[in-house]
Amino acid sequence: MSIWSVGLSLLLIGLSVWLSVKLLRRNGFRPLLVVTEAVRLAAILMVAVMVLRVERVEMINVTKEPEVSVLYDVSGSMATKDVVGAGTELAARSEWLLAQLDDGFWKPLEARYRVSMDQFPEVQASDGTDINKALEDALARRTGLRAVLLLSDGDWNTGVSPVAAATRLRMHGVRVFSIGVGSEQFLPDIELQEVTAPAYALAEEHLAIPFVVQNRLSREVRTELIVRSVGKTLVRKPITLPPHGLVRDSVVVVPQVGGEQAFHVSVPVQEEEWLEDNNEKTFQVSIKREKLKVLVVESRPRWEYRFLRNALMRDPGVDCDVLLLHPGMERAKGKGYVQAFPATRSEMSQYDVVFLGDVGIEPGVLEEGHAEMLKGVVEQQASGLVFLPGSMGKQWTFKGSVLEEMMPVVSDPQRIKGYGSDIESTIRLTERGRGHRLTMLEPDPGLNEALWRTLPGFYWYAPVVRAKSGSEILAVHSEARSEDGRVPLLVTRQYGSGKILYMATDSAWRWRRGVEDKYHYKFWGQVVRWMSHQRHLAQGDGVRIAFSPESPSVGEKVYLHVTVMDKSGYPLQSGVVRTSVLDPEGGVRKMELLPEEGGWGVFTGGYVPSLPGEHRVDVACDSEGRRASATVRVENMLKERVGRPVKAPLLQELAAITGGKYGGIQDLQSIVREIGVMPESEPMEKRFRLWCHPLWGGLLLGLLAFHWVMRKLLGMI
């Protein structure tokens, strides 16, 4: 306390006593008045104590034996091989750590401390490393703890930041000495980081496999990505890796046989690489042989329609129906032709993809009910819809209907019939379109982009202004622009559970020039297969199962989308659809799917897988005798990643906060010696601050309240 605070307190007390005596003399020494003034003086004395900050200080000598906790990390990331041993040999971090434990590196500390050994799995979640919890538990379990020796790579991926525990350790006078086990930088290496593929593919269909390769060498590497299956090399794709760069690309294979097929993807090992076990990955794809059902609706036999029909009719994997609504003429008849638009939902449900040419909602062509039917089959049953506008501008009759809402583009109302020119224009792929499965006419994205630049062009295009929000632009006009940039010509969007494609030119048939059907047939075949992909993940008699994502990870919700037909083949209007999910360990999870509005026989639900591996999904509708099964392959979302450098900044921060020290594996012995010469612990100071205790404040408030009430009763207020 300062001389000023003492003087102020004495002045306050003296002034209060003088005022109280003066008040009593003037009003008489009545008992209640004396008590009231006594209470006021007591409250003033308490305020004086608060001003002086009176405390009771107690010094406590530590009599318990001091202890050092050795925390060592043996989690998954410690399997990284980046500890340089004798010569050029590499050892895993966990191997080096266990070798040090066998040598008893901590024994010099036993002369002064009680040493406890704790490994992380005893104090962490099973699916990750929680350094904060490890430090917290060490503080809670150990009495007389003086220091923590932390041997880890610093890769915490569960719980809160370890800085919180370090702060608590500092408050208790406990130092953290950390050893970064492993290399603080990436070793020279080439890593195949990621390979993704769909859950299923069709036989003889182009299967695109995206991949990511990381180069951690200081030179450019010209190598190749090799894809093998069934003991054969399917593809060798040349790739160029820039120094310390990353390449994202895709490779295309064409599976020929059906059934479960394993694919092995690898990158050859370079001489400078230290790690050779991260250059390859293996995955499985279910290869199916399906006949896709397609409906083409057109108003007149223009060139685009004729060659599109030929391409689809000649595709062995497509069953094509054609409805030619030529105004004023008899409906076309013959092989593949139908005489009317599907009248019922069951008829509409059979089509995987519908092509709408230069047709409109008008008498004798399409009706509002047909538009609603198209919306339902796309939104509810994951079918695809392709808009192919023409120079008659019939699609302007969609205005105000659900088909206008479904279109992925906004058109210019001033140019209903589009734009024509005597000068040939070409299509340019966007960055998204360079490697999109829909536009991949060549397996290499660079060659694919160059090919699209050389394809024969067009002389007419639809009056597109811009793409709607949420759409993907795959290709644009080579020259024409609007206020929003280049005019989009090839646009896709997701609509409900299905897909929509808008192609704003009618000259794809011209791609046959000089190469016949090579690119024309390939493009439309890819369109059909890409748009119908979701409908054929799994199906049985009267049941079709779709799920997303196709390759989920542990903890990621899987959404089930099940279409059920009744005994008559119509979409099920009411009923109970149950699902059971069998996980890899034999556990069964049962649930009842909920019906979607719209009457398309769609039932939805979902679950969150907790185990990696194959999950069998069984769907049953007992009232209709419908059953089907699907296999969902769940990936293990690795929290413990191998091959990453030591997180030295975190370990350094933990040491700095607590007054400890950080070092690498070469500093282990010196840090052990430093722990051994730490000064003796000082007596603990325990303070009882009377002036700021809650009870003290409550008592003061009570005295003031009593004083005010008594003055009220005495008529002094």
XYZ file of C-alpha atoms in Angstrom:
717
model
C 0.000 0.000 0.000
C 1.162 3.532 -0.723
C 1.299 6.490 1.684
C -1.398 8.189 -0.349
C -3.826 5.245 -0.005
C -3.192 5.086 3.761
C -3.720 8.858 4.120
C -6.908 8.741 2.025
C -8.296 5.869 4.110
C -7.545 7.569 7.445
C -9.084 10.807 6.176
C -12.194 8.919 5.027
C -12.580 7.177 8.398
C -11.952 10.325 10.446
C -14.411 12.384 8.406
C -17.044 9.666 8.749
C -16.643 9.459 12.552
C -16.900 13.252 12.870
C -20.092 13.352 10.743
C -21.659 10.491 12.738
C -20.953 12.149 16.096
C -22.337 15.449 14.819
C -25.472 13.708 13.538
C -26.057 11.907 16.864
C -25.685 15.106 18.876
C -28.199 16.894 16.703
C -30.801 14.078 16.664
C -30.200 12.512 20.025
C -28.541 9.214 20.880
C -31.522 7.036 20.044
C -30.681 3.291 19.913
C -31.842 2.759 16.326
C -29.950 5.825 15.156
C -26.789 4.641 16.934
C -27.096 1.243 15.218
C -27.623 2.927 11.845
C -24.528 5.059 12.215
C -22.517 2.069 13.429
C -23.497 0.180 10.277
C -22.412 3.120 8.115
C -19.055 3.279 9.890
C -18.606 -0.480 9.337
C -19.290 -0.067 5.617
C -16.795 2.790 5.441
C -14.185 0.664 7.202
C -14.759 -2.090 4.574
C -14.279 0.467 1.784
C -11.045 1.583 3.436
C -9.866 -2.038 3.479
C -10.621 -2.275 -0.250
C -8.667 0.930 -0.928
C -5.694 -0.475 1.008
C -5.997 -3.873 -0.808
C -5.484 -5.951 2.296
C -4.262 -9.502 1.521
C -3.238 -12.581 3.434
C -0.044 -14.046 1.909
C 1.056 -17.611 2.660
C 4.310 -19.158 1.424
C 4.082 -22.925 0.810
C 7.273 -24.938 0.506
C 7.125 -27.798 -2.018
C 7.909 -31.055 -0.230
C 6.828 -33.556 -2.909
C 9.435 -35.274 -5.067
C 9.779 -33.372 -8.379
C 8.632 -35.246 -11.477
C 9.362 -35.142 -15.207
C 6.796 -36.510 -17.673
C 8.158 -37.929 -20.931
C 5.394 -37.796 -23.564
C 6.216 -39.637 -26.790
C 4.159 -39.802 -29.969
C 3.585 -43.123 -31.784
C 0.601 -42.019 -33.889
C 0.136 -42.761 -37.588
C 2.127 -39.777 -38.870
C 5.180 -41.107 -37.006
C 5.431 -43.849 -39.647
C 7.022 -41.264 -41.973
C 10.497 -42.379 -43.002
C 12.602 -39.229 -42.844
C 15.068 -39.860 -40.012
C 18.504 -40.208 -41.570
C 20.485 -43.035 -40.021
C 23.883 -44.430 -40.884
C 24.894 -43.633 -44.441
C 21.872 -42.901 -46.604
C 19.450 -45.210 -44.845
C 16.137 -43.800 -43.671
C 14.267 -44.891 -40.569
C 10.693 -44.194 -39.583
C 10.173 -41.607 -36.859
C 8.565 -44.207 -34.609
C 11.520 -46.596 -35.152
C 14.003 -43.931 -34.077
C 11.872 -43.042 -31.073
C 11.525 -46.648 -29.887
C 15.276 -47.114 -30.272
C 15.905 -44.110 -28.008
C 13.475 -45.477 -25.443
C 15.303 -48.817 -25.477
C 18.588 -46.967 -24.855
C 17.058 -45.262 -21.803
C 17.949 -41.708 -22.779
C 16.014 -40.377 -19.763
C 18.018 -42.278 -17.100
C 20.290 -39.309 -16.200
C 17.132 -37.557 -14.959
C 16.356 -40.285 -12.399
C 19.112 -38.996 -10.124
C 16.999 -35.948 -9.371
C 13.461 -36.573 -10.611
C 10.812 -39.214 -10.662
C 10.394 -39.938 -14.412
C 7.066 -41.103 -15.872
C 6.646 -42.388 -19.441
C 3.392 -41.786 -21.339
C 2.699 -42.517 -24.993
C 0.097 -40.531 -26.889
C -2.439 -43.297 -27.699
C -3.228 -43.554 -23.996
C -4.362 -39.934 -23.955
C -5.700 -39.327 -27.463
C -8.713 -40.107 -29.636
C -8.275 -43.274 -31.689
C -8.564 -41.445 -35.001
C -6.088 -38.638 -34.479
C -3.485 -36.952 -32.295
C -4.589 -34.631 -29.504
C -1.430 -32.988 -28.117
C -3.465 -30.611 -25.964
C -5.166 -33.489 -24.154
C -1.845 -35.265 -23.710
C -0.374 -32.207 -21.963
C -3.528 -31.583 -19.913
C -3.610 -35.187 -18.688
C 0.076 -35.093 -17.778
C -0.609 -32.049 -15.567
C -3.695 -33.645 -14.002
C -2.107 -37.044 -13.258
C 1.302 -35.990 -11.997
C 1.976 -34.362 -8.627
C 5.071 -32.210 -8.291
C 5.407 -31.968 -12.079
C 8.392 -29.775 -12.996
C 8.852 -30.406 -16.729
C 7.380 -32.211 -19.732
C 9.695 -33.696 -22.361
C 7.591 -33.901 -25.543
C 8.873 -36.113 -28.390
C 6.593 -35.679 -31.396
C 6.335 -34.480 -34.982
C 3.844 -31.834 -33.833
C 1.066 -33.147 -36.082
C -2.020 -32.490 -33.950
C -5.321 -33.043 -35.771
C -7.844 -33.590 -32.978
C -8.968 -31.338 -30.146
C -8.084 -27.718 -29.463
C -4.732 -26.043 -29.997
C -1.980 -27.283 -27.628
C -1.229 -23.635 -26.829
C -4.116 -23.748 -24.333
C -2.465 -26.551 -22.345
C 0.925 -24.822 -22.571
C -0.589 -21.720 -20.964
C -1.939 -23.792 -18.072
C 1.437 -25.500 -17.609
C 3.142 -22.119 -17.438
C 0.718 -20.984 -14.701
C 1.751 -24.048 -12.677
C 5.450 -23.424 -13.268
C 5.872 -26.454 -15.551
C 8.229 -26.157 -18.518
C 7.785 -27.957 -21.839
C 10.918 -29.181 -23.622
C 10.043 -30.385 -27.114
C 11.937 -32.555 -29.576
C 10.863 -32.461 -33.225
C 11.136 -36.074 -34.384
C 11.743 -36.083 -38.140
C 12.784 -33.703 -40.874
C 11.635 -30.087 -40.809
C 11.556 -30.017 -44.623
C 10.177 -32.294 -47.322
C 12.681 -34.879 -48.470
C 13.460 -35.160 -52.212
C 10.499 -37.125 -53.470
C 7.784 -37.565 -56.084
C 4.390 -38.378 -54.581
C 1.218 -39.608 -56.264
C -1.015 -37.652 -53.882
C -4.494 -38.358 -55.170
C -6.333 -40.628 -57.591
C -10.125 -40.454 -57.900
C -12.565 -42.447 -59.994
C -16.343 -43.069 -60.117
C -17.935 -45.957 -58.272
C -18.903 -47.600 -61.551
C -18.328 -47.273 -65.275
C -19.788 -48.841 -68.387
C -17.832 -51.384 -70.387
C -16.189 -49.873 -73.477
C -16.911 -46.406 -72.076
C -14.194 -43.790 -71.653
C -13.332 -43.758 -67.951
C -11.575 -40.553 -66.862
C -9.307 -40.930 -63.815
C -8.191 -37.587 -62.293
C -4.842 -37.619 -60.504
C -2.492 -35.274 -58.619
C 1.305 -35.688 -58.654
C 3.644 -33.614 -56.443
C 7.292 -33.077 -57.381
C 9.593 -32.213 -54.461
C 12.797 -32.427 -56.472
C 14.711 -29.296 -57.456
C 14.650 -30.215 -61.153
C 12.054 -30.710 -63.843
C 11.017 -34.334 -64.168
C 9.747 -35.859 -67.397
C 8.053 -39.090 -66.490
C 4.819 -40.979 -67.107
C 1.712 -42.124 -65.305
C 1.079 -45.828 -65.789
C -2.335 -47.459 -65.415
C -2.492 -51.252 -65.140
C -5.379 -53.662 -64.728
C -5.787 -57.426 -64.974
C -2.020 -57.750 -65.373
C -1.935 -55.489 -68.444
C -0.675 -51.974 -69.000
C -3.661 -49.967 -70.228
C -2.213 -46.464 -70.539
C 1.160 -44.731 -70.339
C 0.550 -40.983 -70.086
C 3.616 -38.700 -70.373
C 3.680 -35.943 -67.733
C 6.128 -33.130 -67.025
C 6.582 -32.126 -63.391
C 8.019 -28.643 -62.756
C 10.607 -28.231 -59.966
C 8.828 -28.300 -56.602
C 5.561 -28.143 -58.547
C 2.251 -29.955 -58.646
C 0.385 -31.377 -61.649
C -3.372 -31.993 -61.750
C -4.489 -33.973 -64.768
C -6.545 -36.965 -65.802
C -5.967 -40.134 -67.743
C -8.597 -41.962 -69.797
C -8.942 -45.740 -69.975
C -11.519 -47.906 -71.740
C -12.414 -51.009 -69.681
C -13.420 -53.925 -71.885
C -14.716 -56.535 -69.431
C -17.497 -56.350 -66.857
C -17.397 -56.993 -63.116
C -15.271 -55.630 -60.294
C -12.000 -54.426 -61.742
C -8.913 -53.234 -59.858
C -6.794 -50.468 -61.349
C -3.188 -49.859 -60.330
C -1.861 -46.331 -60.961
C 1.843 -45.549 -60.513
C 4.659 -43.115 -61.309
C 8.196 -44.520 -61.820
C 10.634 -43.914 -58.950
C 13.427 -41.412 -59.669
C 17.022 -41.951 -58.529
C 17.007 -38.963 -56.156
C 13.878 -40.050 -54.307
C 14.199 -40.917 -50.639
C 10.670 -42.300 -50.320
C 9.624 -45.033 -52.727
C 6.349 -46.204 -51.200
C 4.155 -43.213 -52.166
C 4.383 -43.492 -55.956
C 1.406 -45.774 -56.492
C -2.253 -46.216 -55.613
C -4.867 -48.899 -56.224
C -8.651 -48.559 -56.496
C -11.621 -50.592 -57.690
C -14.389 -49.763 -60.140
C -17.510 -51.777 -60.881
C -17.668 -52.235 -64.667
C -21.201 -52.775 -65.996
C -22.845 -53.424 -69.328
C -25.997 -51.327 -69.526
C -28.355 -50.412 -72.336
C -29.179 -46.719 -71.981
C -32.638 -45.538 -73.035
C -32.786 -42.242 -74.977
C -35.670 -40.172 -76.372
C -35.099 -37.593 -79.143
C -37.902 -35.062 -79.729
C -37.620 -32.881 -82.836
C -39.905 -30.769 -85.045
C -38.289 -31.121 -88.447
C -35.461 -33.287 -89.852
C -32.673 -30.688 -89.873
C -29.068 -31.819 -90.385
C -28.222 -31.785 -86.676
C -31.164 -34.079 -85.938
C -30.351 -36.521 -88.762
C -26.762 -37.118 -87.735
C -27.609 -37.168 -84.029
C -30.224 -39.857 -84.675
C -27.727 -41.895 -86.690
C -25.104 -41.617 -83.946
C -27.490 -42.785 -81.230
C -29.112 -45.539 -83.324
C -25.712 -47.021 -84.184
C -24.372 -46.876 -80.614
C -24.493 -50.479 -79.292
C -24.954 -49.203 -75.731
C -27.963 -47.003 -76.531
C -31.596 -47.823 -77.211
C -32.948 -44.753 -79.018
C -36.591 -43.699 -79.530
C -37.372 -40.771 -81.823
C -40.463 -38.544 -81.877
C -40.474 -36.361 -85.027
C -43.235 -33.753 -84.665
C -43.128 -32.216 -88.145
C -45.969 -29.608 -88.191
C -48.615 -30.259 -90.857
C -47.238 -33.667 -91.730
C -47.835 -37.224 -90.610
C -45.654 -38.478 -87.772
C -42.558 -40.298 -88.962
C -42.791 -44.082 -88.804
C -40.284 -46.858 -88.953
C -37.552 -48.392 -86.826
C -36.995 -46.443 -83.619
C -39.834 -43.953 -84.181
C -42.608 -43.424 -81.610
C -45.915 -41.726 -82.377
C -46.525 -39.759 -79.167
C -44.813 -38.202 -76.218
C -44.810 -40.495 -73.131
C -48.269 -40.231 -71.575
C -47.554 -41.628 -68.097
C -44.834 -41.342 -65.525
C -43.959 -45.007 -65.891
C -43.359 -44.517 -69.622
C -41.332 -41.373 -68.977
C -39.287 -43.035 -66.225
C -37.702 -45.508 -68.642
C -35.665 -42.787 -70.381
C -32.189 -41.977 -69.133
C -31.710 -38.953 -71.409
C -34.164 -36.805 -73.391
C -33.072 -34.560 -76.289
C -35.333 -31.556 -76.995
C -34.674 -30.132 -80.438
C -36.270 -27.099 -82.108
C -39.698 -27.850 -80.613
C -42.113 -25.690 -78.623
C -45.112 -25.784 -76.344
C -47.885 -25.359 -78.909
C -50.886 -27.306 -80.251
C -49.921 -30.623 -81.795
C -46.360 -30.463 -80.464
C -45.691 -30.276 -76.699
C -48.129 -29.574 -73.879
C -47.674 -28.081 -70.423
C -48.148 -31.550 -68.983
C -45.206 -32.827 -71.042
C -43.038 -30.057 -69.603
C -44.045 -31.056 -66.069
C -43.256 -34.667 -66.976
C -39.756 -33.699 -68.096
C -39.174 -31.707 -64.943
C -40.204 -34.653 -62.770
C -38.049 -37.246 -64.498
C -34.963 -34.996 -64.313
C -35.507 -33.633 -60.828
C -36.735 -36.826 -59.183
C -35.267 -39.701 -61.160
C -31.820 -38.362 -62.137
C -32.439 -38.414 -65.881
C -30.672 -36.012 -68.241
C -32.216 -33.325 -70.476
C -30.412 -31.853 -73.503
C -31.645 -28.617 -75.084
C -30.767 -28.382 -78.805
C -32.289 -25.078 -80.036
C -32.702 -24.316 -83.740
C -33.128 -21.392 -86.103
C -36.963 -21.522 -85.894
C -36.714 -20.299 -82.283
C -39.382 -22.694 -81.043
C -37.866 -22.847 -77.579
C -39.095 -19.291 -76.953
C -42.507 -20.878 -76.431
C -41.071 -22.308 -73.175
C -41.298 -18.833 -71.630
C -43.245 -18.979 -68.383
C -43.106 -22.791 -68.230
C -40.977 -25.087 -66.083
C -38.708 -25.707 -69.086
C -37.612 -22.074 -69.060
C -36.755 -22.463 -65.383
C -34.722 -25.591 -66.160
C -32.632 -23.976 -68.896
C -29.084 -23.196 -67.699
C -28.857 -20.005 -69.798
C -30.570 -16.630 -70.213
C -31.492 -15.715 -73.805
C -31.915 -12.420 -75.652
C -35.654 -11.713 -76.220
C -34.788 -9.381 -79.118
C -33.240 -12.173 -81.203
C -35.680 -15.072 -80.978
C -34.242 -16.892 -84.010
C -30.624 -16.489 -82.982
C -27.629 -15.163 -84.902
C -26.523 -16.241 -88.354
C -23.367 -15.323 -90.260
C -21.588 -16.037 -93.528
C -18.303 -16.324 -91.641
C -17.477 -19.572 -89.877
C -16.960 -19.364 -86.103
C -15.470 -21.984 -83.789
C -15.919 -23.300 -80.278
C -13.395 -22.569 -77.520
C -13.198 -24.744 -74.416
C -13.087 -23.048 -71.033
C -10.655 -24.068 -68.300
C -13.394 -26.287 -66.856
C -14.141 -27.781 -70.262
C -10.520 -28.721 -71.049
C -10.646 -31.795 -68.841
C -14.392 -32.358 -68.430
C -15.624 -35.852 -69.090
C -18.272 -34.484 -71.459
C -15.852 -32.702 -73.786
C -12.868 -35.063 -73.567
C -12.389 -36.047 -77.221
C -8.654 -36.573 -76.634
C -7.221 -38.133 -73.455
C -4.744 -35.289 -72.869
C -6.332 -31.930 -71.824
C -3.821 -29.949 -73.877
C -4.375 -32.020 -77.011
C -8.111 -31.945 -76.335
C -8.181 -28.148 -76.274
C -6.158 -28.002 -79.494
C -8.556 -30.445 -81.158
C -11.614 -28.353 -80.316
C -9.926 -25.341 -81.914
C -9.546 -27.262 -85.176
C -13.018 -28.802 -85.301
C -15.182 -27.498 -88.184
C -17.102 -24.444 -87.011
C -20.674 -23.161 -87.256
C -22.632 -20.370 -88.944
C -25.536 -20.064 -86.494
C -25.894 -19.952 -82.739
C -28.768 -19.414 -80.283
C -29.393 -15.969 -78.727
C -27.639 -16.732 -75.447
C -26.694 -13.758 -73.255
C -25.196 -15.465 -70.218
C -25.250 -18.619 -68.114
C -27.470 -18.773 -65.047
C -25.983 -18.828 -61.577
C -24.876 -22.327 -60.567
C -24.239 -23.458 -64.148
C -20.924 -24.650 -65.584
C -19.687 -23.210 -68.881
C -17.700 -25.802 -70.816
C -17.299 -23.956 -74.134
C -17.746 -20.424 -75.478
C -17.947 -18.613 -78.819
C -14.530 -17.886 -80.331
C -15.456 -14.265 -81.078
C -18.946 -13.146 -80.021
C -19.271 -11.398 -76.659
C -21.994 -10.008 -74.446
C -21.826 -7.749 -71.402
C -20.907 -10.818 -69.328
C -18.012 -11.975 -71.540
C -17.795 -14.526 -74.314
C -21.127 -16.048 -75.336
C -21.518 -19.490 -73.702
C -22.253 -22.299 -76.184
C -21.998 -25.454 -74.077
C -23.475 -25.116 -70.577
C -24.443 -27.684 -67.946
C -26.161 -27.550 -64.599
C -27.391 -29.866 -61.888
C -31.170 -29.863 -61.530
C -32.530 -31.852 -58.625
C -30.885 -35.246 -58.897
C -30.441 -34.999 -62.686
C -28.343 -33.046 -65.194
C -29.150 -30.536 -67.927
C -27.091 -29.644 -71.004
C -27.642 -26.697 -73.329
C -25.865 -26.679 -76.712
C -26.273 -23.336 -78.470
C -25.129 -24.407 -81.963
C -26.662 -26.842 -84.446
C -23.523 -27.813 -86.338
C -21.954 -30.677 -84.383
C -22.680 -32.836 -87.435
C -19.982 -30.857 -89.312
C -17.311 -32.364 -87.025
C -17.444 -35.401 -89.329
C -15.557 -33.549 -92.046
C -12.414 -35.474 -92.947
C -12.691 -37.910 -90.027
C -16.202 -39.334 -90.566
C -17.811 -40.350 -87.254
C -14.692 -40.277 -85.024
C -15.476 -37.208 -82.919
C -19.177 -36.755 -83.640
C -20.197 -40.208 -82.399
C -17.759 -40.030 -79.496
C -19.134 -36.708 -78.258
C -22.794 -37.750 -78.262
C -21.917 -41.125 -76.729
C -20.159 -39.316 -73.872
C -23.106 -36.951 -73.455
C -25.544 -39.846 -73.006
C -23.305 -41.744 -70.602
C -22.324 -38.738 -68.515
C -25.907 -37.531 -68.100
C -27.278 -40.953 -67.157
C -24.411 -41.975 -64.883
C -26.224 -41.414 -61.582
C -29.222 -43.571 -62.582
C -27.180 -46.743 -62.955
C -25.146 -46.925 -59.761
C -27.251 -49.931 -58.679
C -30.592 -51.379 -59.664
C -32.740 -54.437 -59.254
C -36.171 -55.606 -60.344
C -38.270 -52.443 -60.097
C -35.789 -50.609 -57.846
C -33.027 -48.168 -58.737
C -30.528 -46.951 -56.117
C -28.454 -43.804 -56.460
C -26.158 -42.409 -53.796
C -23.888 -39.422 -53.429
C -21.054 -38.881 -53.076
C -19.970 -41.938 -55.022
C -16.750 -42.326 -53.001
C -17.562 -40.994 -49.521
C -15.137 -40.756 -46.629
C -15.611 -41.838 -43.040
C -17.796 -39.270 -41.264
C -19.209 -37.870 -44.537
C -22.970 -38.250 -44.958
C -24.130 -40.577 -47.736
C -27.413 -39.522 -49.345
C -29.582 -42.344 -50.692
C -31.972 -41.711 -53.575
C -34.150 -44.767 -54.303
C -36.737 -45.091 -57.084
C -39.335 -47.846 -56.600
C -41.927 -49.125 -59.094
C -45.104 -50.907 -58.029
C -46.167 -54.334 -59.323
C -47.723 -52.748 -62.408
C -44.510 -50.929 -63.304
C -45.751 -47.475 -62.258
C -43.856 -45.244 -59.803
C -44.841 -46.240 -56.272
C -47.307 -43.701 -54.880
C -47.456 -44.948 -51.294
C -45.720 -47.633 -49.341
C -42.927 -48.349 -46.895
C -39.374 -48.605 -48.200
C -36.799 -49.861 -45.726
C -33.025 -49.862 -45.946
C -30.381 -51.771 -44.045
C -26.681 -50.943 -44.234
C -24.159 -53.675 -43.449
C -20.739 -52.277 -42.501
C -17.402 -54.137 -42.916
C -17.446 -55.360 -39.294
C -20.920 -56.888 -39.578
C -22.830 -54.082 -37.911
C -26.298 -53.418 -39.320
C -28.052 -50.055 -39.415
C -31.732 -50.032 -40.374
C -33.825 -47.055 -41.434
C -37.032 -46.183 -43.236
C -36.745 -43.948 -46.296
C -39.026 -40.947 -46.685
C -41.121 -40.408 -49.860
C -40.358 -37.344 -51.969
C -43.197 -35.138 -53.127
C -44.178 -35.353 -56.769
C -45.367 -38.951 -57.108
C -42.329 -40.270 -59.013
C -41.757 -43.181 -56.647
C -38.650 -41.598 -55.114
C -37.654 -42.271 -51.504
C -34.703 -40.616 -49.813
C -32.616 -40.959 -46.702
C -29.024 -41.013 -45.573
C -26.508 -42.232 -43.051
C -23.010 -41.358 -41.868
C -20.487 -44.230 -42.165
C -18.112 -44.641 -39.260
C -15.929 -47.383 -40.765
C -13.933 -47.532 -43.998
C -14.463 -50.332 -46.508
C -17.401 -51.758 -48.438
C -20.874 -51.026 -47.064
C -23.715 -53.100 -48.516
C -26.965 -51.169 -48.849
C -30.084 -53.375 -49.116
C -33.383 -51.752 -50.113
C -36.723 -53.527 -49.785
C -40.375 -52.668 -50.355
C -42.196 -55.741 -49.029
C -45.666 -54.644 -50.156
C -44.540 -54.652 -53.816
C -41.944 -57.407 -53.534
C -39.146 -55.078 -54.677
C -35.536 -55.545 -53.576
C -32.136 -54.267 -54.652
C -28.618 -53.918 -53.286
C -25.743 -51.530 -53.805
C -22.149 -51.386 -52.602
C -20.824 -48.109 -51.203
C -17.050 -47.976 -50.892
C -16.133 -45.707 -47.992
C -12.646 -44.246 -47.919
C -10.760 -43.766 -44.691
C -10.381 -40.021 -44.138
C -6.802 -40.042 -42.962
C -6.085 -37.563 -40.229
C -2.666 -39.102 -39.740
C -0.875 -38.252 -42.983
C 2.493 -39.797 -43.738
C 5.230 -37.888 -45.509
C 4.667 -34.409 -44.036
C 7.497 -32.417 -42.356
C 7.715 -31.854 -38.626
C 5.536 -28.963 -37.455
C 8.448 -27.224 -35.783
C 6.740 -23.819 -35.251
C 4.100 -25.399 -32.995
C 6.662 -27.276 -30.903
C 8.785 -24.124 -30.641
C 5.771 -22.124 -29.463
C 4.925 -24.655 -26.739
C 8.489 -24.443 -25.437
C 8.598 -20.641 -25.632
C 5.319 -20.174 -23.735
C 6.456 -22.316 -20.801
C 10.090 -21.180 -20.698
C 11.366 -24.490 -22.051
C 13.441 -25.257 -25.134
C 12.975 -26.798 -28.588
C 15.418 -28.975 -30.474
C 15.755 -31.610 -33.158
C 16.637 -35.262 -32.690
C 20.321 -34.304 -32.560
C 19.601 -32.118 -29.510
C 17.977 -34.818 -27.376
C 20.932 -35.383 -25.024
C 21.638 -31.676 -24.535
C 17.986 -30.999 -23.653
C 18.008 -33.915 -21.189
C 21.059 -32.318 -19.530
C 19.306 -28.954 -19.407
C 16.294 -30.489 -17.668
C 18.665 -32.077 -15.169
C 20.123 -28.729 -14.080
C 16.867 -26.792 -13.732
C 16.836 -24.710 -10.508
C 14.957 -25.959 -7.489
C 11.321 -24.993 -7.400
C 10.624 -21.830 -5.421
C 8.070 -21.802 -2.583
C 4.559 -21.367 -3.846
C 2.897 -18.100 -2.891
C -0.752 -18.355 -1.927
C -2.680 -15.086 -1.641
C -6.097 -14.539 -0.100
C -7.357 -11.184 -1.415
C -9.966 -10.125 1.103
C -10.680 -6.828 -0.659
C -11.891 -8.455 -3.869
C -13.545 -11.568 -2.472
C -17.211 -12.003 -3.556
C -18.344 -12.472 0.053
C -16.661 -9.198 1.020
C -18.541 -7.384 -1.750
C -21.801 -9.055 -0.758
C -21.366 -8.064 2.899
C -20.654 -4.448 1.913
C -23.756 -4.361 -0.250
C -25.819 -5.783 2.645
C -24.567 -3.145 5.097
C -25.391 -0.314 2.679
C -28.867 -1.744 2.098
C -29.479 -2.054 5.886
C -28.288 1.532 6.407
C -30.641 2.848 3.712
C -33.660 0.954 5.144
C -32.990 2.193 8.691
C -32.694 5.824 7.552
C -36.030 5.364 5.758
C -37.649 4.043 8.935
C -36.223 6.924 10.992
C -37.660 9.456 8.559
C -34.255 10.762 7.540
C -34.909 10.255 3.781
